[in-house]
XYZ file of C-alpha atoms in Angstrom:
669
model
C 10.738 -34.084 -12.696
C 13.196 -33.664 -15.850
C 17.186 -33.134 -15.046
C 16.546 -29.519 -16.293
C 13.856 -28.737 -13.662
C 15.783 -30.450 -10.988
C 18.750 -28.106 -11.653
C 16.545 -25.159 -11.644
C 15.211 -26.062 -8.135
C 18.561 -26.173 -7.079
C 19.094 -22.775 -8.866
C 16.191 -21.533 -7.154
C 17.851 -22.368 -3.723
C 21.041 -20.371 -4.735
C 18.688 -17.552 -4.417
C 18.931 -17.243 -0.773
C 22.458 -16.276 -1.351
C 21.814 -12.831 -2.268
C 19.330 -12.640 0.736
C 22.028 -13.757 3.110
C 24.243 -10.967 1.381
C 21.595 -8.632 2.123
C 21.343 -9.507 5.615
C 25.168 -9.328 6.284
C 25.043 -5.702 4.889
C 22.626 -4.744 7.013
C 24.392 -6.235 9.978
C 27.584 -4.321 8.789
C 25.693 -0.762 8.386
C 24.180 -1.411 11.696
C 27.445 -1.909 13.264
C 29.018 1.127 11.404
C 26.648 3.188 12.627
C 26.980 2.244 16.419
C 30.768 2.730 16.039
C 30.284 6.267 14.688
C 27.743 6.874 17.266
C 29.953 6.026 20.083
C 32.488 8.208 18.392
C 30.107 11.270 17.916
C 29.200 10.938 21.895
C 32.722 10.834 23.139
C 33.158 14.023 21.034
C 30.249 15.850 22.421
C 31.198 14.575 25.947
C 34.547 16.251 25.281
C 33.092 19.486 24.251
C 30.763 19.688 27.100
C 33.761 19.078 29.585
C 35.662 21.791 27.488
C 32.666 24.538 27.943
C 32.986 27.171 31.062
C 29.604 26.017 32.447
C 29.852 29.122 34.699
C 28.658 31.033 31.588
C 25.508 29.354 31.769
C 22.293 31.129 32.984
C 20.294 30.225 35.811
C 17.253 28.239 34.566
C 13.534 28.673 35.433
C 10.244 26.857 34.022
C 8.915 30.325 33.684
C 11.625 31.373 31.145
C 10.506 33.581 28.264
C 12.550 32.946 25.276
C 13.342 35.987 23.145
C 14.493 35.934 19.594
C 16.927 38.190 18.061
C 16.029 39.777 14.640
C 18.092 41.665 12.108
C 15.586 44.180 11.708
C 12.672 45.781 13.320
C 9.164 44.560 13.267
C 6.278 46.562 12.280
C 3.332 46.555 15.046
C 0.265 46.407 13.094
C -1.191 43.465 14.734
C -0.491 40.919 11.918
C 1.569 37.644 12.190
C 3.021 37.753 8.903
C 6.855 38.716 9.974
C 6.157 35.985 13.097
C 5.132 33.080 10.699
C 8.447 31.575 10.630
C 8.564 30.922 14.546
C 4.951 29.761 14.688
C 5.917 26.398 15.923
C 8.139 27.739 18.440
C 5.391 29.647 20.432
C 5.125 29.398 24.010
C 1.345 28.442 25.159
C -0.375 28.692 28.208
C -3.284 27.117 28.392
C -6.028 28.225 30.860
C -8.284 26.061 33.314
C -11.174 26.234 30.918
C -11.375 24.587 27.544
C -10.704 26.785 24.689
C -9.121 29.585 26.589
C -5.315 29.918 26.300
C -2.550 32.426 25.548
C 0.395 31.866 22.915
C 3.376 34.376 23.360
C 6.291 34.805 20.993
C 8.957 37.430 21.929
C 11.707 39.182 19.348
C 14.307 41.569 20.393
C 15.902 44.186 17.739
C 18.628 46.215 19.357
C 17.172 48.009 22.585
C 13.563 47.175 21.739
C 11.665 43.934 22.561
C 8.421 42.854 20.484
C 5.606 40.933 21.793
C 3.021 38.955 19.869
C 0.103 37.876 22.246
C -2.630 35.875 20.973
C -5.508 34.840 23.530
C -8.001 32.515 22.403
C -11.025 32.977 24.074
C -14.911 31.001 23.094
C -16.719 33.603 25.141
C -15.393 36.863 24.292
C -16.471 40.031 25.735
C -14.786 43.635 24.536
C -13.731 45.788 27.735
C -14.624 49.661 28.281
C -12.579 52.390 29.001
C -15.130 54.157 31.054
C -15.370 51.496 33.473
C -13.939 52.351 36.719
C -11.636 50.300 38.842
C -13.349 47.154 37.694
C -13.004 46.140 33.936
C -15.792 44.228 32.796
C -14.507 43.324 29.522
C -11.576 40.845 28.306
C -8.481 42.442 28.546
C -4.704 41.895 29.156
C -2.435 43.272 32.016
C 1.237 43.451 31.270
C 3.497 43.937 34.499
C 6.916 44.847 33.975
C 9.637 44.910 36.944
C 12.755 47.306 36.380
C 15.176 49.439 38.574
C 12.304 51.788 39.084
C 10.002 49.090 40.592
C 6.785 47.528 39.262
C 4.795 48.964 36.915
C 1.178 47.379 35.368
C -0.253 48.272 32.180
C -3.947 47.465 31.168
C -4.189 46.616 27.666
C -7.970 47.733 26.656
C -9.044 46.213 23.171
C -12.020 48.495 22.497
C -11.737 48.658 18.723
C -9.471 47.190 16.437
C -6.186 48.990 15.663
C -4.034 51.151 18.080
C -3.896 50.054 21.497
C -4.471 52.007 24.512
C -1.967 51.295 27.272
C -2.878 52.608 30.688
C -0.197 52.411 33.652
C -1.773 51.780 36.793
C -0.931 53.685 39.958
C 1.487 56.041 38.426
C 1.640 59.815 38.608
C 1.884 61.703 35.550
C 5.440 63.097 36.609
C 6.592 59.421 37.027
C 5.496 57.774 33.491
C 7.339 55.289 32.220
C 8.578 55.020 28.853
C 5.899 54.924 26.331
C 4.714 51.115 25.375
C 2.868 51.100 21.633
C 0.725 48.222 20.642
C -2.062 47.227 17.930
C -4.972 44.923 18.335
C -6.778 42.654 16.065
C -9.902 40.775 16.785
C -9.533 36.949 15.577
C -12.694 34.582 14.937
C -12.107 33.091 18.429
C -9.983 35.582 20.668
C -7.919 38.645 19.661
C -4.279 39.278 18.992
C -2.030 41.925 20.517
C 1.279 43.196 19.215
C 3.607 45.399 21.633
C 6.932 47.026 21.270
C 8.556 48.330 24.363
C 11.949 49.590 25.472
C 14.145 46.434 26.580
C 15.321 48.362 29.491
C 12.081 48.427 30.932
C 12.083 44.489 31.587
C 15.498 44.611 33.495
C 14.045 41.614 35.964
C 11.622 40.091 33.453
C 7.602 40.515 32.904
C 4.571 38.908 33.329
C 1.484 39.027 31.180
C -2.012 38.269 32.618
C -5.168 37.469 30.001
C -8.696 38.013 31.969
C -11.677 36.600 30.445
C -14.756 38.074 31.805
C -17.040 36.643 29.081
C -20.845 35.563 29.534
C -21.125 32.657 31.618
C -17.952 32.280 33.782
C -18.966 33.828 36.729
C -15.729 35.183 38.254
C -13.306 36.544 35.675
C -10.590 33.999 34.926
C -7.052 34.841 34.805
C -4.420 33.084 32.796
C -0.808 34.574 33.789
C 2.962 33.466 32.575
C 4.406 33.654 36.281
C 3.319 33.134 39.867
C 1.334 35.607 41.552
C 3.476 38.511 42.274
C 6.531 37.411 40.361
C 7.742 37.771 36.746
C 8.856 35.290 34.166
C 12.565 35.643 33.411
C 13.654 36.640 29.695
C 16.361 34.461 27.996
C 18.015 34.795 24.722
C 20.792 33.701 22.246
C 24.209 34.104 24.442
C 26.647 35.429 22.233
C 29.472 34.795 24.552
C 28.545 31.278 25.011
C 28.283 30.678 21.354
C 31.822 32.018 20.758
C 33.382 29.617 23.249
C 31.425 26.946 21.447
C 32.753 27.838 18.448
C 36.407 27.352 19.686
C 35.462 23.837 20.366
C 33.562 22.731 17.420
C 35.304 21.297 14.470
C 34.732 22.494 10.936
C 31.953 20.842 9.417
C 30.254 19.828 12.350
C 27.333 22.010 14.606
C 26.865 22.203 17.979
C 23.995 23.633 20.171
C 23.605 24.616 23.844
C 20.061 23.882 24.704
C 17.787 25.358 27.563
C 16.099 22.669 29.576
C 13.088 23.469 27.610
C 14.845 23.056 24.396
C 15.570 26.705 23.534
C 18.461 27.539 21.877
C 21.006 29.463 23.978
C 24.184 29.331 22.014
C 25.065 27.656 18.362
C 28.290 27.366 16.521
C 29.584 25.648 13.135
C 27.572 24.883 9.936
C 27.090 21.186 8.547
C 29.284 20.449 5.438
C 27.912 17.171 3.553
C 30.212 15.854 0.864
C 31.069 18.138 -2.176
C 32.248 15.297 -4.090
C 30.943 11.775 -5.617
C 27.391 12.147 -3.668
C 25.712 8.923 -3.706
C 23.488 8.397 -6.868
C 19.687 7.689 -6.770
C 20.022 3.964 -6.501
C 22.460 4.062 -4.215
C 20.140 6.372 -2.091
C 17.294 3.729 -2.367
C 19.520 1.170 -1.643
C 20.812 2.835 1.578
C 17.250 3.491 2.540
C 16.282 -0.065 2.513
C 19.434 -0.959 4.064
C 18.887 1.188 7.173
C 15.283 0.434 7.410
C 13.447 2.387 9.955
C 16.184 3.554 12.096
C 16.234 6.846 10.174
C 14.243 9.336 11.325
C 12.628 11.232 8.514
C 12.941 15.188 9.098
C 14.460 18.558 7.935
C 18.203 20.003 8.898
C 18.098 22.299 11.734
C 18.842 25.866 11.026
C 20.461 28.519 13.351
C 18.181 31.584 13.903
C 15.165 29.674 12.542
C 14.762 26.870 14.691
C 14.273 28.595 18.412
C 13.448 25.389 20.038
C 14.923 22.086 19.198
C 13.073 18.648 19.751
C 14.238 15.184 19.082
C 14.368 11.844 21.017
C 18.107 12.667 21.904
C 17.287 15.872 23.407
C 14.858 14.476 25.733
C 17.014 11.691 26.710
C 19.976 14.083 27.599
C 17.534 16.525 29.472
C 17.020 13.413 31.697
C 20.586 12.913 32.185
C 21.288 10.169 29.651
C 23.140 9.724 26.091
C 21.694 9.299 22.871
C 22.436 9.532 19.122
C 20.058 9.748 16.427
C 20.392 9.519 12.878
C 18.188 11.783 10.716
C 17.542 11.545 6.918
C 17.290 15.519 6.120
C 17.149 14.704 2.344
C 17.040 12.148 -0.478
C 20.832 12.333 -0.424
C 22.124 13.232 3.033
C 21.853 11.943 6.501
C 22.793 13.616 9.662
C 23.887 12.147 13.118
C 22.610 14.285 16.259
C 24.331 13.341 19.738
C 23.001 14.820 22.859
C 24.664 14.716 26.369
C 23.769 16.383 29.634
C 25.442 19.708 30.268
C 25.388 20.220 34.032
C 22.614 19.337 36.398
C 20.067 21.850 35.710
C 18.764 19.794 32.645
C 20.767 21.958 29.698
C 21.722 19.858 26.790
C 24.789 19.949 24.474
C 23.653 18.761 21.126
C 26.675 17.859 18.410
C 25.411 17.341 14.880
C 27.644 15.764 12.008
C 27.121 14.979 8.381
C 26.869 10.741 8.036
C 27.242 11.261 4.061
C 30.733 9.599 4.453
C 29.166 6.654 6.718
C 26.616 6.594 3.863
C 28.674 6.490 1.121
C 31.170 3.861 2.627
C 28.243 1.583 3.707
C 26.596 2.021 0.538
C 29.763 1.099 -1.483
C 30.849 -1.968 0.668
C 26.850 -3.318 0.558
C 26.562 -2.740 -3.078
C 29.973 -4.191 -3.514
C 29.051 -7.340 -1.620
C 25.547 -7.369 -3.399
C 27.055 -7.034 -6.785
C 29.529 -9.780 -6.200
C 27.055 -12.131 -4.674
C 24.741 -11.398 -7.304
C 27.444 -12.042 -10.123
C 28.318 -15.366 -8.500
C 24.811 -16.536 -8.127
C 24.411 -15.608 -12.012
C 27.399 -17.298 -13.336
C 26.740 -20.250 -11.193
C 22.999 -20.466 -12.242
C 23.909 -19.873 -16.111
C 26.641 -22.636 -15.739
C 24.275 -24.939 -14.103
C 21.280 -24.397 -16.560
C 24.078 -24.449 -19.473
C 25.464 -27.638 -17.917
C 21.830 -29.331 -17.413
C 21.041 -28.383 -21.027
C 24.410 -30.118 -22.419
C 23.557 -33.161 -20.572
C 19.700 -33.107 -21.495
C 20.933 -32.891 -25.043
C 23.270 -35.745 -24.720
C 20.945 -38.058 -22.899
C 18.506 -37.357 -25.590
C 20.491 -37.760 -28.491
C 21.675 -41.026 -27.027
C 17.836 -41.988 -26.664
C 17.118 -41.152 -30.249
C 20.080 -42.792 -31.292
C 19.036 -45.725 -29.182
C 15.447 -46.112 -30.397
C 16.602 -45.842 -34.127
C 19.507 -48.022 -33.708
C 16.757 -50.679 -32.193
C 14.430 -49.820 -34.952
C 16.703 -50.780 -37.636
C 18.700 -53.184 -35.724
C 17.185 -56.167 -38.458
C 18.592 -54.199 -41.331
C 22.094 -54.846 -40.473
C 23.431 -51.211 -40.022
C 25.861 -50.006 -38.000
C 24.360 -49.052 -34.353
C 26.895 -46.095 -33.552
C 25.732 -44.339 -30.815
C 26.685 -40.430 -29.837
C 29.024 -40.093 -27.066
C 30.715 -43.459 -27.020
C 33.992 -41.686 -27.081
C 33.374 -39.685 -23.965
C 35.352 -40.558 -20.621
C 32.002 -39.505 -18.594
C 29.017 -41.819 -17.408
C 27.329 -40.758 -20.549
C 30.049 -42.319 -22.610
C 30.014 -45.205 -20.376
C 26.599 -45.826 -21.116
C 26.550 -45.098 -24.738
C 29.337 -47.725 -24.818
C 27.119 -50.334 -23.238
C 24.428 -49.306 -25.545
C 26.456 -49.721 -28.351
C 27.786 -53.408 -27.101
C 24.374 -54.191 -26.315
C 23.234 -53.565 -29.834
C 26.263 -55.286 -31.233
C 25.217 -58.414 -29.621
C 21.269 -57.957 -30.689
C 22.571 -57.348 -33.873
C 24.650 -60.539 -34.368
C 22.077 -62.565 -33.034
C 19.482 -61.015 -35.449
C 21.772 -61.917 -38.562
C 22.213 -65.387 -37.041
C 18.335 -65.657 -37.042
C 18.103 -63.992 -40.733
C 20.593 -66.424 -42.030
C 19.280 -69.389 -40.044
C 16.357 -69.821 -42.617
C 18.550 -69.680 -45.811
C 20.995 -71.812 -43.847
C 18.347 -74.408 -43.055
C 17.182 -74.299 -46.363
C 20.202 -74.743 -47.983
C 20.931 -77.652 -46.008
C 18.192 -79.512 -45.884
C 17.457 -79.329 -49.633
C 19.732 -81.931 -50.738
C 18.571 -84.848 -48.291
C 14.852 -83.787 -48.907
C 15.657 -83.993 -52.583
C 17.275 -87.745 -51.840
C 14.125 -88.681 -49.874
C 11.653 -87.765 -52.810
C 13.816 -89.260 -55.386
C 13.819 -92.345 -53.305
C 10.210 -92.153 -52.946
C 9.527 -91.985 -56.379
C 11.575 -94.563 -56.964
C 9.912 -96.811 -54.338
C 6.823 -96.291 -55.976
C 8.239 -98.117 -59.053
C 8.700 -101.230 -56.996
C 6.070 -103.615 -56.121
C 5.191 -103.120 -52.398
C 1.917 -104.240 -50.311
C -1.074 -102.205 -49.743
C 0.174 -101.053 -46.366
C 3.574 -99.906 -47.784
C 1.833 -97.926 -50.584
C 0.141 -96.180 -47.635
C 3.312 -95.569 -45.775
C 5.184 -94.338 -48.827
C 2.219 -91.842 -49.588
C 2.238 -90.345 -46.308
C 6.164 -90.190 -46.239
C 5.892 -87.881 -49.882
C 3.197 -85.720 -48.137
C 5.552 -85.144 -45.409
C 8.296 -84.497 -47.934
C 6.084 -82.020 -49.810
C 4.794 -80.223 -46.521
C 8.719 -79.893 -45.631
C 9.379 -78.632 -49.209
C 7.117 -75.693 -48.507
C 8.570 -75.376 -45.204
C 12.088 -74.666 -46.837
C 10.381 -72.476 -49.411
C 8.817 -69.909 -46.974
C 11.938 -69.817 -45.173
C 14.037 -68.787 -48.175
C 11.501 -66.233 -49.347
C 12.398 -63.329 -47.249
C 16.030 -63.744 -47.907
C 15.335 -63.796 -51.604
C 13.110 -60.950 -51.157
C 15.626 -58.828 -49.388
C 18.191 -59.613 -52.015
C 16.189 -58.792 -54.918
C 14.814 -55.368 -53.848
C 17.675 -53.609 -55.219
C 17.066 -54.696 -58.480
C 13.740 -54.294 -58.862
C 12.641 -51.764 -61.359
C 10.311 -49.223 -60.299
C 7.274 -48.086 -62.291
C 4.564 -45.549 -62.349
C 1.219 -47.117 -61.125
C -2.280 -46.306 -59.105
C -2.449 -47.974 -55.985
C -5.975 -47.846 -56.117
C -5.804 -50.329 -59.020
C -3.421 -52.540 -56.965
C -5.783 -52.576 -53.904
C -9.184 -53.102 -56.006
C -7.605 -55.665 -58.112
C -6.315 -57.750 -55.333
C -9.240 -57.383 -53.642
C -11.337 -58.749 -56.254
C -9.239 -61.882 -56.181
C -9.495 -62.151 -52.573
C -13.456 -62.136 -52.547
C -13.537 -64.988 -55.023
C -10.531 -66.965 -53.024
C -11.865 -66.025 -49.416
C -15.901 -65.370 -49.696
C -16.519 -65.662 -46.106
C -15.097 -62.829 -44.591
C -16.950 -59.238 -45.778
C -14.340 -57.286 -47.787
C -15.009 -53.364 -47.413
C -12.901 -50.973 -49.381
C -12.805 -47.265 -49.156
C -10.371 -46.030 -51.764
C -9.788 -42.362 -53.317
C -10.317 -41.698 -57.040
C -6.667 -42.438 -57.736
C -3.561 -42.681 -55.832
C -0.508 -42.388 -58.279
C 2.662 -43.610 -56.778
C 6.161 -44.744 -58.078
C 7.334 -48.364 -56.818
C 6.867 -52.026 -57.281
C 3.114 -52.907 -57.812
C 3.808 -56.666 -57.844
C 5.598 -56.251 -54.224
C 2.620 -54.179 -52.862
C 0.477 -56.973 -54.170
C 2.483 -59.423 -52.561
C 2.503 -57.419 -48.918
C -1.425 -57.345 -49.631
C -1.685 -61.254 -50.131
C 0.465 -61.541 -46.845
C -2.099 -59.012 -44.987
C -4.982 -60.977 -46.610
C -3.530 -64.219 -45.496
C -3.145 -63.180 -41.913
C -6.740 -61.469 -41.676
C -8.658 -64.263 -43.183
C -6.947 -66.079 -40.633
C -8.225 -64.233 -37.808
C -11.209 -62.862 -38.784
C -14.004 -64.490 -37.067
C -17.318 -65.558 -39.134
C -19.389 -62.874 -39.989
C -16.779 -60.425 -39.529
C -15.182 -57.877 -42.065
C -11.734 -57.169 -43.580
C -11.564 -53.232 -44.216
C -9.136 -51.521 -46.286
C -8.618 -47.812 -46.990
C -6.433 -45.476 -48.539
C -5.994 -41.972 -47.634
C -3.595 -39.097 -48.674
C -0.579 -37.765 -46.935
C 1.533 -34.700 -47.724
C 4.140 -36.799 -49.517
C 2.712 -40.527 -49.938
C -0.393 -42.292 -49.012
C -1.691 -44.297 -46.258
C -2.988 -47.588 -46.245
C -5.130 -49.213 -43.502
C -5.493 -52.951 -43.576
C -7.803 -53.775 -40.790
C -9.826 -57.227 -39.635
C -12.290 -58.022 -36.726
C -9.965 -60.471 -35.142
C -8.748 -60.894 -31.396
C -6.855 -57.908 -29.945
C -3.206 -58.072 -30.193
C -1.074 -57.893 -27.142
C 0.883 -54.747 -26.381
C 4.283 -56.387 -26.755
C 3.326 -58.210 -29.742
C 2.212 -54.943 -31.794
C 6.210 -54.463 -31.954
C 7.403 -57.791 -32.232
C 4.986 -59.347 -34.755
C 7.056 -57.916 -37.695
C 10.184 -59.792 -36.490
C 11.205 -62.947 -38.551
C 9.887 -66.003 -37.011
C 7.507 -64.630 -34.970
C 3.972 -65.244 -35.353
C 0.854 -64.613 -33.053
C -1.082 -67.693 -33.979
C -1.881 -70.735 -31.721
C 0.255 -74.003 -31.750
C -3.447 -75.441 -32.322
C -3.252 -74.433 -36.136
C -2.280 -77.274 -38.366
C -1.149 -75.111 -41.291
C 2.494 -73.996 -41.607
C 3.057 -70.531 -40.209
C 6.739 -69.580 -39.493
C 6.026 -65.568 -38.637
C 7.760 -64.539 -41.891
C 4.720 -63.203 -43.658
C 4.337 -59.879 -41.713
C 8.297 -59.866 -41.838
C 8.225 -59.505 -45.736
C 5.130 -57.113 -45.200
C 7.493 -54.605 -43.393
C 10.496 -55.426 -45.706
C 8.208 -54.261 -49.071
C 7.046 -51.281 -47.059
C 10.669 -50.044 -45.999
C 11.523 -50.501 -49.426
C 8.907 -47.911 -50.592
C 10.179 -45.333 -48.087
C 7.288 -46.134 -45.286
C 6.493 -47.394 -41.929
C 4.176 -50.185 -40.786
C 2.695 -50.267 -37.480
C 0.162 -52.915 -35.956
C -2.421 -51.441 -33.566
C -5.796 -52.279 -31.831
C -8.496 -50.224 -33.012
C -9.845 -47.400 -30.493
C -12.811 -49.131 -30.000
C -11.414 -52.642 -29.455
C -13.030 -53.949 -32.404
C -10.109 -55.483 -33.899
C -6.722 -54.649 -35.145
C -5.276 -52.808 -38.126
C -1.878 -52.785 -39.799
C -1.227 -49.115 -40.889
C 1.269 -48.456 -43.507
C 2.826 -45.321 -45.113
C 3.742 -45.226 -48.653
C 6.011 -42.621 -50.218
C 4.509 -41.543 -53.516
C 7.696 -41.310 -55.317
C 10.452 -43.473 -55.106
C 13.432 -43.712 -57.711
C 14.723 -46.938 -56.241
C 13.741 -49.315 -54.002
C 15.918 -49.757 -51.029
C 16.144 -52.624 -48.362
């Protein structure tokens, strides 16, 4: 894994910091909400303690809630004006399935309106001509006032106006008139009534009678116990006024019946008028709060007649609880409920939680933003630093490889970063020192041949002249044989010295060599023609283009081919082939010189072009100093090219691949 990838993995680990910051922000939000919840409960308890609980009415499970309206209702049997309070209907279920009664009551001035819906799957209409027994479905309304008990029979014979017949009342004592309207429904019927409020002094009872087919005895469904009446309750203005004196501005308080009906309310919720949280802040807060916010709508006095909620249920059972409600995308409310008295009444205090939302948002987002900024800066800094280190190491690697490849040319192996004070600078200085040592040793090896040649030429000339003089003296046959062997050895030693000095002379003469335009194909074909005469044994195969024009020194290239041919003939087995191929490059030519000889060891493929390095075995009787391929590399480099030795891909032999620049104004060693 590269250095940059390692640092990238480390940067990914740093990504855990924003996650930790997010969890911390959630914990802060929870802590703030719990603290605010305790404060809200303390305020609710203080309001409950300040109320005069003697003003609370007595509660009964049969209480019927009456809603106060601002205008009279039209008694037509339709529920259009009652739709707003549909969810607050009081429903009474019968013993059988699909037999129930729902009731909604409303008061305007001194009149009481009632909307009664009876669900009856075995509908059977009543008859006005019946005697004391009514064979059809009907309603009985019973009221109690100061004059006593009065019962009305509601006889829904046909849709429209409804006949209300008082039972057991003489004509001289008729109660105030009661008007109504009746409508048939898909499964049952609906009755709408209006009657004087004074008629209901102590309450009322309503009984639905089902005499449908198949039910046997008539089924009765009453609002109150037999012989009793259900008390009426409604909003208490005096209680609301006292509650208003204890409720702070911007908050809203409710006093609730044990059944959740609103007995008193005061105040209005006021959210933030300035700097409301933006869209992304709202999203952030929803993510922070998670599932702890109840999604609902805001309660409205006069519309919500019966309040529901987990906090109300808890207070009704004698406990205390705070609920957090998200009533809109940008607004959150807190509802704190505490018990009021021992009868199950509830004091509910609602407060806007927008300041908490804004404070939490700002603190959480500031923390997240700061964390993300730090992480981003650290990640970018680490990536930049790793990139910088990687670039320095790659530059040092490239410079080292280049210095190593040109070590034999005596150039300075100055490496980048040698002046830096860090570890990479130390490494560059160590490489520079190592290359300096190698360069000195290489220079010593290069000068060794010329020095040896220079130092041995004079003694060798003395030996040869002495042998020449010795031939003119009278010697025995045996002495002549020894002198002849000494002369052969001296000749062989002269060839060795000549070969040792050849590379040095060639390197020094390159810059003075004149370049000319010539055809590389002519040089190759001419040399191969001569090789076929001199070395008929290997098979020579040539693949040349029509022409390969270039500028350079054809005689040096011919010398290069001579060295390669001598090398190839020495290694090519009997019956093998030596192949030459010239192909075009974008700005030069590629010359491949291959033979079917043994494969080169991998290490030798790089070292074989060094001076005094030979791949031949020690059993070879001829003189091979390892200078032929070294001269080949000098000539190729002088023509702006490179030479590599490699084994063929199919393992059938070895080939030397040379690239030569087509245009060369001057040869350079």
